[in-house]
Amino acid sequence: AFWFSGYVPDTSVEIHLNTPCGAPLFTDHETELRGGCSRYRFERSWRAECRVFVRQDEGWLSCAEHVAPHPGIRRRLRIAGLRDAIVRFFPEPDTAPVFQVNPRGPYVGHPPTPPRRMEESGARWLEIGPVAGTLLISW
């Protein structure tokens, strides 16, 4: 994962973020995308995990840790608000994440959507898209 951290002396300040991977979606946060940038307001001192980056021009997105009650599933992220988005996911080492587009609970039997495996300059990630709606990533 990438970890972002910072300090803002004024909590009314809004930060706009974009990277070569796309706009970062911090775990357990919501954001508005404008012009491809995610927009956040943080507490004075903050630290956030980021495994998901999105290429999408506009919209409201969320990336939330989701319940993982099934055997063999340790973590699950639910990304909502996607509109023809390219999603890049940076998995934990030695895991085999499963991607499900617009799944309905309890998620068992919903067909997975295989991501593309990508590598550039030594970095490895999984990519899916264009995708609209909700994406559930389990590992």
MMTF fields as JSON, N, C-alpha, C and O atoms, coordinates in Angstrom:
{
  "mmtfVersion": "1.0.0",
  "mmtfProducer": "UNKNOWN",
  "numBonds": 555,
  "numAtoms": 556,
  "numGroups": 139,
  "numChains": 1,
  "numModels": 1,
  "chainsPerModel": [1],
  "groupsPerChain": [139],
  "chainIdList": ["A"],
  "bondAtomList": [4, 2, 8, 6, 12, 10, 16, 14, 20, 18, 24, 22, 28, 26, 32, 30, 36, 34, 40, 38, 44, 42, 48, 46, 52, 50, 56, 54, 60, 58, 64, 62, 68, 66, 72, 70, 76, 74, 80, 78, 84, 82, 88, 86, 92, 90, 96, 94, 100, 98, 104, 102, 108, 106, 112, 110, 116, 114, 120, 118, 124, 122, 128, 126, 132, 130, 136, 134, 140, 138, 144, 142, 148, 146, 152, 150, 156, 154, 160, 158, 164, 162, 168, 166, 172, 170, 176, 174, 180, 178, 184, 182, 188, 186, 192, 190, 196, 194, 200, 198, 204, 202, 208, 206, 212, 210, 216, 214, 220, 218, 224, 222, 228, 226, 232, 230, 236, 234, 240, 238, 244, 242, 248, 246, 252, 250, 256, 254, 260, 258, 264, 262, 268, 266, 272, 270, 276, 274, 280, 278, 284, 282, 288, 286, 292, 290, 296, 294, 300, 298, 304, 302, 308, 306, 312, 310, 316, 314, 320, 318, 324, 322, 328, 326, 332, 330, 336, 334, 340, 338, 344, 342, 348, 346, 352, 350, 356, 354, 360, 358, 364, 362, 368, 366, 372, 370, 376, 374, 380, 378, 384, 382, 388, 386, 392, 390, 396, 394, 400, 398, 404, 402, 408, 406, 412, 410, 416, 414, 420, 418, 424, 422, 428, 426, 432, 430, 436, 434, 440, 438, 444, 442, 448, 446, 452, 450, 456, 454, 460, 458, 464, 462, 468, 466, 472, 470, 476, 474, 480, 478, 484, 482, 488, 486, 492, 490, 496, 494, 500, 498, 504, 502, 508, 506, 512, 510, 516, 514, 520, 518, 524, 522, 528, 526, 532, 530, 536, 534, 540, 538, 544, 542, 548, 546, 552, 550],
  "bondOrderList": [1, 1, 1, 1, 1, 1, 1, 1, 1, 1, 1, 1, 1, 1, 1, 1, 1, 1, 1, 1, 1, 1, 1, 1, 1, 1, 1, 1, 1, 1, 1, 1, 1, 1, 1, 1, 1, 1, 1, 1, 1, 1, 1, 1, 1, 1, 1, 1, 1, 1, 1, 1, 1, 1, 1, 1, 1, 1, 1, 1, 1, 1, 1, 1, 1, 1, 1, 1, 1, 1, 1, 1, 1, 1, 1, 1, 1, 1, 1, 1, 1, 1, 1, 1, 1, 1, 1, 1, 1, 1, 1, 1, 1, 1, 1, 1, 1, 1, 1, 1, 1, 1, 1, 1, 1, 1, 1, 1, 1, 1, 1, 1, 1, 1, 1, 1, 1, 1, 1, 1, 1, 1, 1, 1, 1, 1, 1, 1, 1, 1, 1, 1, 1, 1, 1, 1, 1, 1],
  "groupList": [{"groupName": "ALA", "atomNameList": ["N", "CA", "C", "O"], "elementList": ["N", "C", "C", "O"], "formalChargeList": [0, 0, 0, 0], "bondAtomList": [1, 0, 2, 1, 3, 2], "bondOrderList": [1, 1, 2], "singleLetterCode": "A", "chemCompType": "L-PEPTIDE LINKING"}, {"groupName": "PHE", "atomNameList": ["N", "CA", "C", "O"], "elementList": ["N", "C", "C", "O"], "formalChargeList": [0, 0, 0, 0], "bondAtomList": [1, 0, 2, 1, 3, 2], "bondOrderList": [1, 1, 2], "singleLetterCode": "F", "chemCompType": "L-PEPTIDE LINKING"}, {"groupName": "TRP", "atomNameList": ["N", "CA", "C", "O"], "elementList": ["N", "C", "C", "O"], "formalChargeList": [0, 0, 0, 0], "bondAtomList": [1, 0, 2, 1, 3, 2], "bondOrderList": [1, 1, 2], "singleLetterCode": "W", "chemCompType": "L-PEPTIDE LINKING"}, {"groupName": "SER", "atomNameList": ["N", "CA", "C", "O"], "elementList": ["N", "C", "C", "O"], "formalChargeList": [0, 0, 0, 0], "bondAtomList": [1, 0, 2, 1, 3, 2], "bondOrderList": [1, 1, 2], "singleLetterCode": "S", "chemCompType": "L-PEPTIDE LINKING"}, {"groupName": "GLY", "atomNameList": ["N", "CA", "C", "O"], "elementList": ["N", "C", "C", "O"], "formalChargeList": [0, 0, 0, 0], "bondAtomList": [1, 0, 2, 1, 3, 2], "bondOrderList": [1, 1, 2], "singleLetterCode": "G", "chemCompType": "PEPTIDE LINKING"}, {"groupName": "TYR", "atomNameList": ["N", "CA", "C", "O"], "elementList": ["N", "C", "C", "O"], "formalChargeList": [0, 0, 0, 0], "bondAtomList": [1, 0, 2, 1, 3, 2], "bondOrderList": [1, 1, 2], "singleLetterCode": "Y", "chemCompType": "L-PEPTIDE LINKING"}, {"groupName": "VAL", "atomNameList": ["N", "CA", "C", "O"], "elementList": ["N", "C", "C", "O"], "formalChargeList": [0, 0, 0, 0], "bondAtomList": [1, 0, 2, 1, 3, 2], "bondOrderList": [1, 1, 2], "singleLetterCode": "V", "chemCompType": "L-PEPTIDE LINKING"}, {"groupName": "PRO", "atomNameList": ["N", "CA", "C", "O"], "elementList": ["N", "C", "C", "O"], "formalChargeList": [0, 0, 0, 0], "bondAtomList": [1, 0, 2, 1, 3, 2], "bondOrderList": [1, 1, 2], "singleLetterCode": "P", "chemCompType": "L-PEPTIDE LINKING"}, {"groupName": "ASP", "atomNameList": ["N", "CA", "C", "O"], "elementList": ["N", "C", "C", "O"], "formalChargeList": [0, 0, 0, 0], "bondAtomList": [1, 0, 2, 1, 3, 2], "bondOrderList": [1, 1, 2], "singleLetterCode": "D", "chemCompType": "L-PEPTIDE LINKING"}, {"groupName": "THR", "atomNameList": ["N", "CA", "C", "O"], "elementList": ["N", "C", "C", "O"], "formalChargeList": [0, 0, 0, 0], "bondAtomList": [1, 0, 2, 1, 3, 2], "bondOrderList": [1, 1, 2], "singleLetterCode": "T", "chemCompType": "L-PEPTIDE LINKING"}, {"groupName": "GLU", "atomNameList": ["N", "CA", "C", "O"], "elementList": ["N", "C", "C", "O"], "formalChargeList": [0, 0, 0, 0], "bondAtomList": [1, 0, 2, 1, 3, 2], "bondOrderList": [1, 1, 2], "singleLetterCode": "E", "chemCompType": "L-PEPTIDE LINKING"}, {"groupName": "ILE", "atomNameList": ["N", "CA", "C", "O"], "elementList": ["N", "C", "C", "O"], "formalChargeList": [0, 0, 0, 0], "bondAtomList": [1, 0, 2, 1, 3, 2], "bondOrderList": [1, 1, 2], "singleLetterCode": "I", "chemCompType": "L-PEPTIDE LINKING"}, {"groupName": "HIS", "atomNameList": ["N", "CA", "C", "O"], "elementList": ["N", "C", "C", "O"], "formalChargeList": [0, 0, 0, 0], "bondAtomList": [1, 0, 2, 1, 3, 2], "bondOrderList": [1, 1, 2], "singleLetterCode": "H", "chemCompType": "L-PEPTIDE LINKING"}, {"groupName": "LEU", "atomNameList": ["N", "CA", "C", "O"], "elementList": ["N", "C", "C", "O"], "formalChargeList": [0, 0, 0, 0], "bondAtomList": [1, 0, 2, 1, 3, 2], "bondOrderList": [1, 1, 2], "singleLetterCode": "L", "chemCompType": "L-PEPTIDE LINKING"}, {"groupName": "ASN", "atomNameList": ["N", "CA", "C", "O"], "elementList": ["N", "C", "C", "O"], "formalChargeList": [0, 0, 0, 0], "bondAtomList": [1, 0, 2, 1, 3, 2], "bondOrderList": [1, 1, 2], "singleLetterCode": "N", "chemCompType": "L-PEPTIDE LINKING"}, {"groupName": "CYS", "atomNameList": ["N", "CA", "C", "O"], "elementList": ["N", "C", "C", "O"], "formalChargeList": [0, 0, 0, 0], "bondAtomList": [1, 0, 2, 1, 3, 2], "bondOrderList": [1, 1, 2], "singleLetterCode": "C", "chemCompType": "L-PEPTIDE LINKING"}, {"groupName": "ARG", "atomNameList": ["N", "CA", "C", "O"], "elementList": ["N", "C", "C", "O"], "formalChargeList": [0, 0, 0, 0], "bondAtomList": [1, 0, 2, 1, 3, 2], "bondOrderList": [1, 1, 2], "singleLetterCode": "R", "chemCompType": "L-PEPTIDE LINKING"}, {"groupName": "GLN", "atomNameList": ["N", "CA", "C", "O"], "elementList": ["N", "C", "C", "O"], "formalChargeList": [0, 0, 0, 0], "bondAtomList": [1, 0, 2, 1, 3, 2], "bondOrderList": [1, 1, 2], "singleLetterCode": "Q", "chemCompType": "L-PEPTIDE LINKING"}, {"groupName": "MET", "atomNameList": ["N", "CA", "C", "O"], "elementList": ["N", "C", "C", "O"], "formalChargeList": [0, 0, 0, 0], "bondAtomList": [1, 0, 2, 1, 3, 2], "bondOrderList": [1, 1, 2], "singleLetterCode": "M", "chemCompType": "L-PEPTIDE LINKING"}],
  "groupTypeList": [0, 1, 2, 1, 3, 4, 5, 6, 7, 8, 9, 3, 6, 10, 11, 12, 13, 14, 9, 7, 15, 4, 0, 7, 13, 1, 9, 8, 12, 10, 9, 10, 13, 16, 4, 4, 15, 3, 16, 5, 16, 1, 10, 16, 3, 2, 16, 0, 10, 15, 16, 6, 1, 6, 16, 17, 8, 10, 4, 2, 13, 3, 15, 0, 10, 12, 6, 0, 7, 12, 7, 4, 11, 16, 16, 16, 13, 16, 11, 0, 4, 13, 16, 8, 0, 11, 6, 16, 1, 1, 7, 10, 7, 8, 9, 0, 7, 6, 1, 17, 6, 14, 7, 16, 4, 7, 5, 6, 4, 12, 7, 7, 9, 7, 7, 16, 16, 18, 10, 10, 3, 4, 0, 16, 2, 13, 10, 11, 4, 7, 6, 0, 4, 9, 13, 13, 11, 3, 2],
  "groupIdList": [1, 2, 3, 4, 5, 6, 7, 8, 9, 10, 11, 12, 13, 14, 15, 16, 17, 18, 19, 20, 21, 22, 23, 24, 25, 26, 27, 28, 29, 30, 31, 32, 33, 34, 35, 36, 37, 38, 39, 40, 41, 42, 43, 44, 45, 46, 47, 48, 49, 50, 51, 52, 53, 54, 55, 56, 57, 58, 59, 60, 61, 62, 63, 64, 65, 66, 67, 68, 69, 70, 71, 72, 73, 74, 75, 76, 77, 78, 79, 80, 81, 82, 83, 84, 85, 86, 87, 88, 89, 90, 91, 92, 93, 94, 95, 96, 97, 98, 99, 100, 101, 102, 103, 104, 105, 106, 107, 108, 109, 110, 111, 112, 113, 114, 115, 116, 117, 118, 119, 120, 121, 122, 123, 124, 125, 126, 127, 128, 129, 130, 131, 132, 133, 134, 135, 136, 137, 138, 139],
  "secStructList": [7, 3, 3, 3, 3, 3, 3, 7, 1, 1, 6, 6, 7, 7, 3, 3, 3, 7, 5, 6, 6, 5, 3, 3, 3, 3, 6, 6, 3, 3, 3, 3, 3, 3, 6, 6, 3, 3, 3, 3, 7, 7, 7, 1, 3, 3, 3, 3, 3, 3, 3, 3, 3, 3, 3, 7, 1, 1, 3, 3, 3, 3, 3, 3, 3, 7, 7, 7, 7, 1, 6, 6, 7, 7, 7, 3, 3, 3, 3, 3, 3, 3, 3, 3, 3, 3, 3, 3, 3, 7, 7, 7, 6, 6, 7, 7, 7, 3, 3, 3, 3, 1, 7, 7, 6, 6, 7, 6, 6, 7, 7, 7, 7, 7, 7, 3, 3, 3, 3, 3, 6, 6, 3, 3, 3, 3, 3, 3, 3, 3, 3, 3, 3, 3, 3, 3, 3, 3, 7],
  "xCoordList": [0.841, 0.0, 0.882, 2.057, 0.286, 0.917, 0.334, -0.844, 1.145, 0.666, 0.915, 2.041, -0.146, -0.064, -0.223, -1.008, 0.515, 0.372, 0.64, 1.275, 0.143, 0.352, -0.102, -0.619, 0.109, -0.304, -0.916, -0.337, -2.085, -2.715, -2.997, -3.702, -2.464, -2.687, -4.118, -4.546, -4.868, -6.252, -7.105, -6.946, -8.012, -8.786, -9.848, -10.513, -10.021, -10.96, -10.293, -10.956, -8.981, -8.237, -8.578, -8.654, -8.782, -9.074, -7.838, -7.201, -7.51, -6.355, -6.85, -7.789, -6.216, -6.554, -5.373, -4.232, -5.653, -4.575, -4.795, -5.911, -3.702, -3.685, -2.263, -1.309, -2.122, -0.811, -0.753, -1.779, 0.4, 0.455, -0.412, -0.81, -0.709, -1.584, -3.063, -3.909, -3.383, -4.764, -4.998, -4.06, -6.256, -6.611, -6.618, -7.237, -5.942, -5.924, -7.268, -7.876, -7.717, -8.91, -8.442, -8.047, -8.485, -8.007, -9.018, -10.226, -8.513, -9.359, -10.173, -9.64, -11.472, -12.437, -12.608, -12.779, -12.56, -12.807, -13.747, -13.897, -14.363, -15.15, -14.452, -13.738, -14.674, -14.061, -14.917, -15.687, -14.77, -15.36, -14.224, -13.169, -14.458, -13.483, -13.89, -15.046, -12.94, -13.122, -11.871, -10.763, -12.057, -10.901, -9.906, -8.71, -10.38, -9.503, -8.768, -7.982, -9.002, -8.336, -9.298, -10.464, -8.804, -9.599, -9.414, -8.341, -10.487, -10.487, -10.822, -11.815, -9.978, -10.152, -10.003, -9.344, -10.634, -10.395, -10.03, -10.755, -8.916, -8.397, -8.348, -8.494, -8.134, -7.831, -6.446, -5.75, -6.046, -4.75, -3.595, -2.781, -3.529, -2.494, -3.19, -4.118, -2.743, -3.468, -2.523, -1.402, -3.013, -2.295, -3.356, -4.326, -3.189, -4.219, -3.602, -2.64, -4.169, -3.763, -4.395, -5.538, -3.641, -4.17, -3.712, -2.523, -4.672, -4.413, -5.109, -4.848, -5.997, -6.843, -6.601, -6.607, -6.387, -6.274, -7.275, -7.47, -7.908, -8.966, -8.707, -8.334, -8.912, -8.915, -10.368, -10.969, -10.909, -12.293, -12.339, -11.726, -13.051, -13.042, -13.81, -13.278, -15.048, -15.932, -16.675, -16.74, -17.233, -18.105, -17.754, -16.732, -18.637, -18.444, -18.077, -18.796, -16.974, -16.493, -16.256, -15.975, -16.378, -16.008, -15.22, -15.419, -14.329, -13.539, -13.604, -12.959, -14.392, -14.641, -14.223, -14.424, -13.635, -13.364, -14.725, -15.597, -14.898, -16.192, -16.047, -14.97, -17.112, -17.077, -16.587, -16.957, -15.745, -15.168, -15.427, -14.498, -16.693, -17.022, -16.731, -16.853, -16.355, -16.166, -14.785, -13.811, -14.686, -13.385, -12.417, -12.791, -11.19, -10.171, -10.122, -9.197, -11.099, -11.112, -10.681, -11.344, -9.563, -9.026, -9.474, -9.772, -9.516, -9.918, -10.777, -10.741, -11.556, -12.441, -12.624, -12.919, -12.444, -12.69, -13.855, -13.952, -14.732, -15.885, -15.712, -15.709, -15.566, -15.4, -16.713, -17.158, -17.331, -18.637, -18.562, -17.753, -19.429, -19.517, -18.737, -18.526, -18.312, -17.5, -18.361, -19.488, -17.792, -18.459, -17.433, -16.62, -17.486, -16.528, -15.096, -14.327, -14.76, -13.466, -12.468, -12.835, -11.211, -10.11, -9.639, -9.273, -9.648, -9.281, -7.979, -7.837, -7.027, -5.743, -5.688, -5.922, -5.373, -5.322, -3.938, -3.424, -3.329, -2.013, -2.213, -2.463, -2.099, -2.4, -1.272, -0.134, -1.635, -0.615, 0.189, -0.353, 1.467, 2.279, 1.702, 1.124, 1.867, 1.457, -0.039, -0.438, -0.855, -2.303, -2.87, -2.218, -4.068, -4.745, -6.117, -7.121, -6.171, -7.435, -8.468, -8.129, -9.73, -10.86, -11.643, -11.985, -11.927, -12.675, -14.095, -14.283, -15.093, -16.488, -17.119, -17.07, -17.718, -18.356, -19.842, -20.521, -20.345, -21.759, -22.305, -23.349, -21.604, -22.076, -23.231, -23.417, -23.98, -25.027, -24.629, -24.147, -24.836, -24.51, -25.33, -26.442, -24.837, -23.622, -22.345, -21.328, -22.361, -21.19, -20.698, -19.825, -21.228, -20.848, -21.585, -22.795, -20.878, -21.492, -21.565, -21.899, -21.261, -21.223, -19.934, -18.857, -20.026, -18.812, -17.757, -18.082, -16.507, -15.438, -15.132, -15.403, -14.564, -14.091, -12.571, -12.007, -11.894, -10.429, -9.793, -10.119, -8.883, -8.167, -6.983, -6.551, -6.47, -5.229, -4.058, -4.096, -3.036, -1.826, -0.887, -0.558, -0.458, 0.355, 1.674, 1.757, 2.693, 3.995, 4.689, 4.687, 5.28, 6.029, 7.043, 6.699, 8.27, 9.36, 9.452, 9.734, 9.216, 9.326, 8.066, 7.979, 7.089, 5.834, 4.853, 4.798, 4.086, 3.088, 1.731, 1.601, 0.718, -0.641, -1.611, -1.243, -2.873, -3.959, -4.85, -5.069, -5.363, -6.139, -7.411, -7.403, -8.495, -9.777, -10.472, -10.324, -11.221, -11.994, -12.051, -11.31, -12.93, -13.782, -14.873, -15.436, -15.15, -16.142, -17.047, -16.602, -18.338, -19.316, -20.05, -20.314, -20.376, -21.119, -20.201, -19.467, -20.258, -19.527, -18.545, -18.842, -17.382, -16.371, -16.03, -15.749, -16.06, -15.69, -14.399, -14.327, -13.38, -12.093, -11.87, -11.852, -11.7, -11.526, -10.203, -9.779, -9.541, -8.317, -8.101, -7.112],
  "yCoordList": [-1.183, 0.0, 1.241, 1.2, 2.319, 3.624, 4.227, 4.033, 4.948, 5.661, 7.141, 7.569, 7.903, 9.354, 9.922, 9.409, 10.97, 11.621, 13.106, 13.54, 13.865, 15.303, 16.038, 15.459, 17.322, 18.234, 19.45, 20.019, 19.846, 21.071, 21.972, 21.56, 23.189, 24.079, 24.6, 25.096, 24.49, 24.967, 23.837, 23.471, 23.28, 22.109, 22.438, 21.531, 23.705, 24.044, 23.997, 24.172, 23.76, 23.697, 22.403, 21.334, 22.519, 21.353, 21.025, 21.908, 19.725, 19.286, 18.554, 17.761, 18.823, 18.185, 17.301, 17.762, 16.017, 15.072, 14.334, 13.935, 14.165, 13.336, 12.812, 13.485, 11.628, 11.011, 10.413, 10.355, 9.973, 9.279, 8.015, 7.567, 7.435, 6.251, 6.627, 5.767, 7.883, 8.34, 9.047, 9.314, 9.344, 10.013, 8.986, 7.931, 9.272, 8.309, 8.266, 9.298, 7.037, 6.824, 6.215, 5.05, 6.984, 6.514, 5.562, 5.783, 4.503, 3.517, 4.2, 4.964, 3.912, 4.456, 5.968, 6.659, 6.474, 7.886, 8.033, 7.121, 9.19, 9.588, 10.786, 11.529, 10.962, 12.097, 12.531, 11.746, 13.779, 14.276, 14.396, 14.958, 13.858, 14.004, 15.182, 15.299, 16.046, 17.155, 17.258, 17.349, 17.242, 17.328, 16.21, 16.397, 15.043, 13.906, 13.92, 13.013, 14.931, 15.046, 14.674, 15.07, 13.912, 13.648, 14.831, 15.43, 15.145, 16.312, 15.85, 15.157, 16.245, 15.823, 17.009, 18.0, 16.879, 17.766, 16.853, 15.909, 17.142, 16.26, 16.951, 18.168, 16.116, 16.634, 17.27, 17.143, 17.939, 18.636, 17.702, 18.035, 16.56, 15.588, 14.335, 13.835, 13.828, 12.7, 11.718, 12.055, 10.488, 9.393, 8.493, 8.143, 8.11, 7.327, 6.264, 6.527, 5.052, 3.962, 4.182, 4.628, 3.863, 3.968, 2.772, 2.611, 1.932, 0.802, 0.996, 0.258, 1.988, 2.186, 3.576, 4.581, 3.606, 4.852, 4.766, 3.699, 5.887, 5.893, 6.973, 8.099, 6.607, 7.587, 7.79, 6.957, 8.92, 9.306, 10.817, 11.364, 11.501, 12.968, 13.558, 14.393, 13.139, 13.759, 12.689, 11.536, 13.069, 12.182, 12.12, 12.644, 11.458, 11.218, 9.756, 8.874, 9.492, 8.129, 7.836, 8.727, 6.553, 6.109, 4.818, 4.027, 4.622, 3.397, 2.966, 3.559, 1.926, 1.526, 0.088, -0.793, -0.125, -1.491, -2.14, -1.57, -3.331, -4.006, -5.308, -5.904, -5.741, -6.974, -8.144, -8.276, -8.99, -10.141, -11.415, -11.968, -11.886, -13.02, -14.396, -15.397, -14.474, -15.769, -16.342, -15.593, -17.663, -18.291, -17.993, -18.045, -17.685, -17.407, -15.956, -15.566, -15.16, -13.728, -12.947, -12.981, -12.247, -11.475, -10.023, -9.436, -9.446, -8.041, -7.889, -8.701, -6.813, -6.53, -5.015, -4.361, -4.461, -3.032, -2.892, -3.616, -1.957, -1.663, -0.246, 0.717, -0.127, 1.17, 1.487, 0.725, 2.6, 2.968, 4.319, 5.173, 4.501, 5.775, 5.81, 6.881, 4.663, 4.615, 4.884, 4.403, 5.672, 5.964, 5.854, 6.754, 4.738, 4.479, 4.751, 5.424, 4.224, 4.483, 3.369, 2.21, 3.749, 2.799, 2.751, 3.778, 1.559, 1.384, 0.612, -0.451, 1.165, 0.499, 0.122, 0.946, -1.146, -1.675, -2.235, -3.025, -1.832, -2.313, -3.325, -2.949, -4.641, -5.685, -5.902, -5.478, -6.578, -7.032, -8.127, -8.862, -8.249, -9.314, -10.697, -10.924, -11.597, -12.992, -13.158, -14.045, -12.312, -12.466, -12.57, -12.184, -13.088, -13.233, -12.571, -13.258, -11.247, -10.534, -10.96, -11.294, -10.938, -11.238, -9.946, -9.276, -9.593, -8.385, -8.795, -9.7, -8.125, -8.352, -7.004, -6.089, -6.882, -5.641, -5.717, -6.663, -4.709, -4.603, -5.884, -6.381, -6.427, -7.666, -7.4, -6.282, -8.435, -8.383, -9.354, -10.453, -8.937, -9.799, -11.069, -11.053, -12.128, -12.306, -12.491, -12.906, -12.202, -12.19, -13.575, -13.682, -14.624, -15.982, -16.321, -16.119, -16.824, -17.203, -16.081, -16.327, -14.847, -13.742, -13.891, -14.009, -13.888, -14.154, -13.052, -11.864, -13.459, -12.462, -11.907, -12.543, -10.712, -10.084, -10.07, -9.408, -10.781, -10.83, -9.483, -8.883, -9.006, -7.757, -8.016, -9.154, -6.944, -7.017, -6.857, -6.012, -7.669, -7.537, -6.576, -6.762, -5.547, -4.485, -4.366, -4.676, -3.909, -3.661, -2.551, -2.529, -1.636, -0.536, -0.029, 0.245, 0.094, 0.613, -0.116, 0.503, -1.43, -2.22, -2.239, -3.017, -1.394, -1.377, -2.358, -2.476, -3.052, -4.009, -3.66, -3.321, -3.75, -3.486, -4.275, -4.852, -4.284, -4.893, -3.766, -2.783, -3.91, -2.83, -3.411, -4.509, -2.667, -3.07, -1.824, -0.73, -2.004, -0.88, -0.865, -1.585, -0.045, 0.879, 0.129, -0.854, 0.619, 0.014, 1.11, 2.222, 0.771, 1.718, 1.041, -0.161, 1.828, 1.309, 1.039, 1.915, -0.208, -0.597, -1.72, -2.612, -1.65, -2.684, -3.207, -2.434, -4.532, -5.183, -5.949, -6.779, -5.662, -6.349, -7.12, -6.536, -8.43, -9.298, -10.027, -10.428, -10.2, -10.982, -11.563, -12.259],
  "zCoordList": [0.0, 0.0, 0.0, 0.363, -0.41, -0.249, 1.015, 1.316, 1.746, 2.924, 2.698, 2.447, 2.79, 2.677, 4.081, 4.878, 4.379, 5.679, 5.51, 4.55, 6.459, 6.366, 7.6, 8.556, 7.544, 8.605, 7.939, 7.013, 8.41, 7.918, 9.113, 10.034, 9.123, 10.262, 10.331, 11.373, 9.222, 9.17, 8.598, 7.433, 9.411, 8.981, 7.932, 7.431, 7.591, 6.521, 5.141, 4.119, 5.122, 3.868, 3.138, 3.743, 1.836, 1.013, 0.19, -0.383, 0.142, -0.624, -1.87, -1.798, -3.01, -4.287, -4.67, -4.708, -4.958, -5.23, -6.547, -6.881, -7.282, -8.472, -8.612, -8.221, -9.16, -9.332, -10.734, -11.411, -11.181, -12.471, -12.499, -13.575, -11.329, -11.248, -11.292, -11.535, -11.062, -10.987, -9.66, -8.909, -9.385, -8.132, -7.005, -7.145, -5.889, -4.787, -4.06, -3.776, -3.767, -2.95, -1.637, -1.594, -0.589, 0.707, 1.324, 1.242, 1.941, 2.604, 3.698, 4.503, 3.714, 4.681, 4.567, 5.571, 3.333, 3.063, 1.864, 1.05, 1.784, 0.623, 0.002, 0.675, -1.307, -1.984, -3.157, -3.71, -3.523, -4.762, -5.767, -5.472, -6.958, -8.03, -8.896, -9.302, -9.174, -10.115, -10.946, -10.418, -12.258, -13.146, -12.93, -13.154, -12.496, -12.268, -10.946, -10.675, -10.105, -8.801, -7.674, -7.69, -6.698, -5.507, -4.552, -4.473, -3.835, -2.94, -1.534, -1.311, -0.586, 0.805, 1.744, 1.43, 2.906, 4.056, 5.217, 5.532, 5.837, 6.878, 8.23, 8.347, 9.251, 10.585, 10.528, 9.52, 11.578, 11.556, 11.178, 10.316, 11.809, 11.51, 11.002, 11.636, 9.856, 9.273, 8.609, 8.227, 8.484, 7.829, 7.217, 7.888, 5.949, 5.268, 4.372, 3.65, 4.427, 3.546, 2.181, 2.081, 1.123, -0.235, -1.053, -1.33, -1.436, -2.328, -3.668, -4.618, -3.747, -4.929, -5.521, -4.811, -6.84, -7.593, -8.737, -9.319, -9.059, -10.075, -11.109, -10.779, -12.363, -13.456, -13.864, -14.542, -13.433, -13.71, -13.565, -12.648, -14.447, -14.415, -13.248, -12.516, -13.064, -12.074, -11.287, -11.711, -10.143, -9.388, -7.918, -7.475, -7.168, -5.74, -5.565, -6.036, -4.896, -4.709, -3.236, -2.435, -2.908, -1.565, -1.68, -2.602, -0.736, -0.644, 0.818, 1.682, 1.082, 2.465, 2.71, 1.874, 3.877, 4.33, 4.547, 5.202, 3.995, 4.021, 4.798, 4.823, 5.421, 6.213, 5.353, 4.186, 5.961, 5.252, 6.068, 6.656, 6.108, 6.972, 6.38, 7.086, 5.121, 4.479, 4.769, 4.85, 4.927, 5.174, 4.022, 2.851, 4.374, 3.372, 2.909, 2.198, 3.3, 2.954, 4.194, 5.23, 4.066, 5.186, 5.177, 6.217, 3.952, 3.817, 2.583, 1.658, 2.604, 1.475, 1.391, 2.391, 0.18, -0.053, -1.012, -2.003, -0.71, -1.569, -2.1, -1.334, -3.427, -4.077, -4.78, -5.639, -4.422, -4.978, -5.664, -5.302, -6.671, -7.382, -8.681, -9.25, -9.15, -10.373, -11.609, -11.721, -12.536, -13.814, -14.931, -15.141, -15.639, -16.721, -16.265, -16.951, -15.109, -14.475, -14.755, -14.948, -14.772, -14.753, -13.307, -12.734, -12.716, -11.307, -11.238, -11.841, -10.492, -10.246, -8.766, -7.882, -8.529, -7.165, -6.898, -7.69, -5.789, -5.384, -4.262, -3.117, -4.601, -3.617, -2.62, -2.822, -1.539, -0.599, -1.285, -2.11, -0.96, -1.571, -1.264, -0.2, -2.201, -2.047, -1.768, -1.013, -2.373, -2.279, -3.699, -4.669, -3.802, -5.092, -4.992, -4.799, -5.121, -4.978, -6.023, -7.159, -5.608, -6.475, -6.664, -5.69, -7.917, -8.269, -8.658, -9.471, -8.075, -8.443, -8.747, -7.925, -9.937, -10.36, -10.054, -10.453, -9.338, -8.954, -8.329, -8.752, -7.32, -6.708, -5.738, -5.256, -5.473, -4.451, -3.355, -3.629, -2.101, -0.975, -1.03, -1.557, -0.523, 0.272, -0.549, 0.008, -1.833, -2.716, -3.124, -3.986, -2.534, -2.92, -4.21, -4.307, -5.176, -6.439, -7.453, -8.612, -7.05, -8.018, -8.821, -8.237, -10.142, -10.938, -10.778, -10.776, -10.647, -10.582, -11.966, -12.985, -11.979, -13.214, -13.143, -12.272, -14.036, -13.938, -14.28, -15.305, -13.42, -13.716, -14.63, -14.811, -15.199, -15.973, -14.992, -14.097, -15.172, -14.352, -15.055, -16.226, -14.337, -14.928, -14.16, -12.971, -14.879, -14.265, -15.034, -16.265, -14.29, -14.897, -13.889, -12.739, -14.31, -13.469, -12.132, -11.106, -12.138, -10.915, -10.058, -9.108, -10.38, -9.623, -10.266, -11.49, -9.443, -9.928, -9.354, -8.178, -10.213, -9.771, -10.628, -11.651, -10.181, -10.935, -11.427, -10.718, -12.641, -13.255, -13.858, -14.415, -13.742, -14.294, -14.833, -14.288, -15.897, -16.402, -17.908, -18.578, -18.438, -17.689, -16.923, -17.405, -15.725, -14.84, -14.295, -14.014, -14.149, -13.598, -12.453, -12.49, -11.436, -10.283, -9.113, -8.657, -8.629, -7.415, -7.753, -8.547, -7.135, -7.297, -5.907, -4.992, -5.762, -4.505, -4.76, -5.666, -3.953, -4.058, -2.771, -1.687, -2.887, -1.709, -1.806, -2.89, -0.646, -0.607, 0.776, 1.007]
}
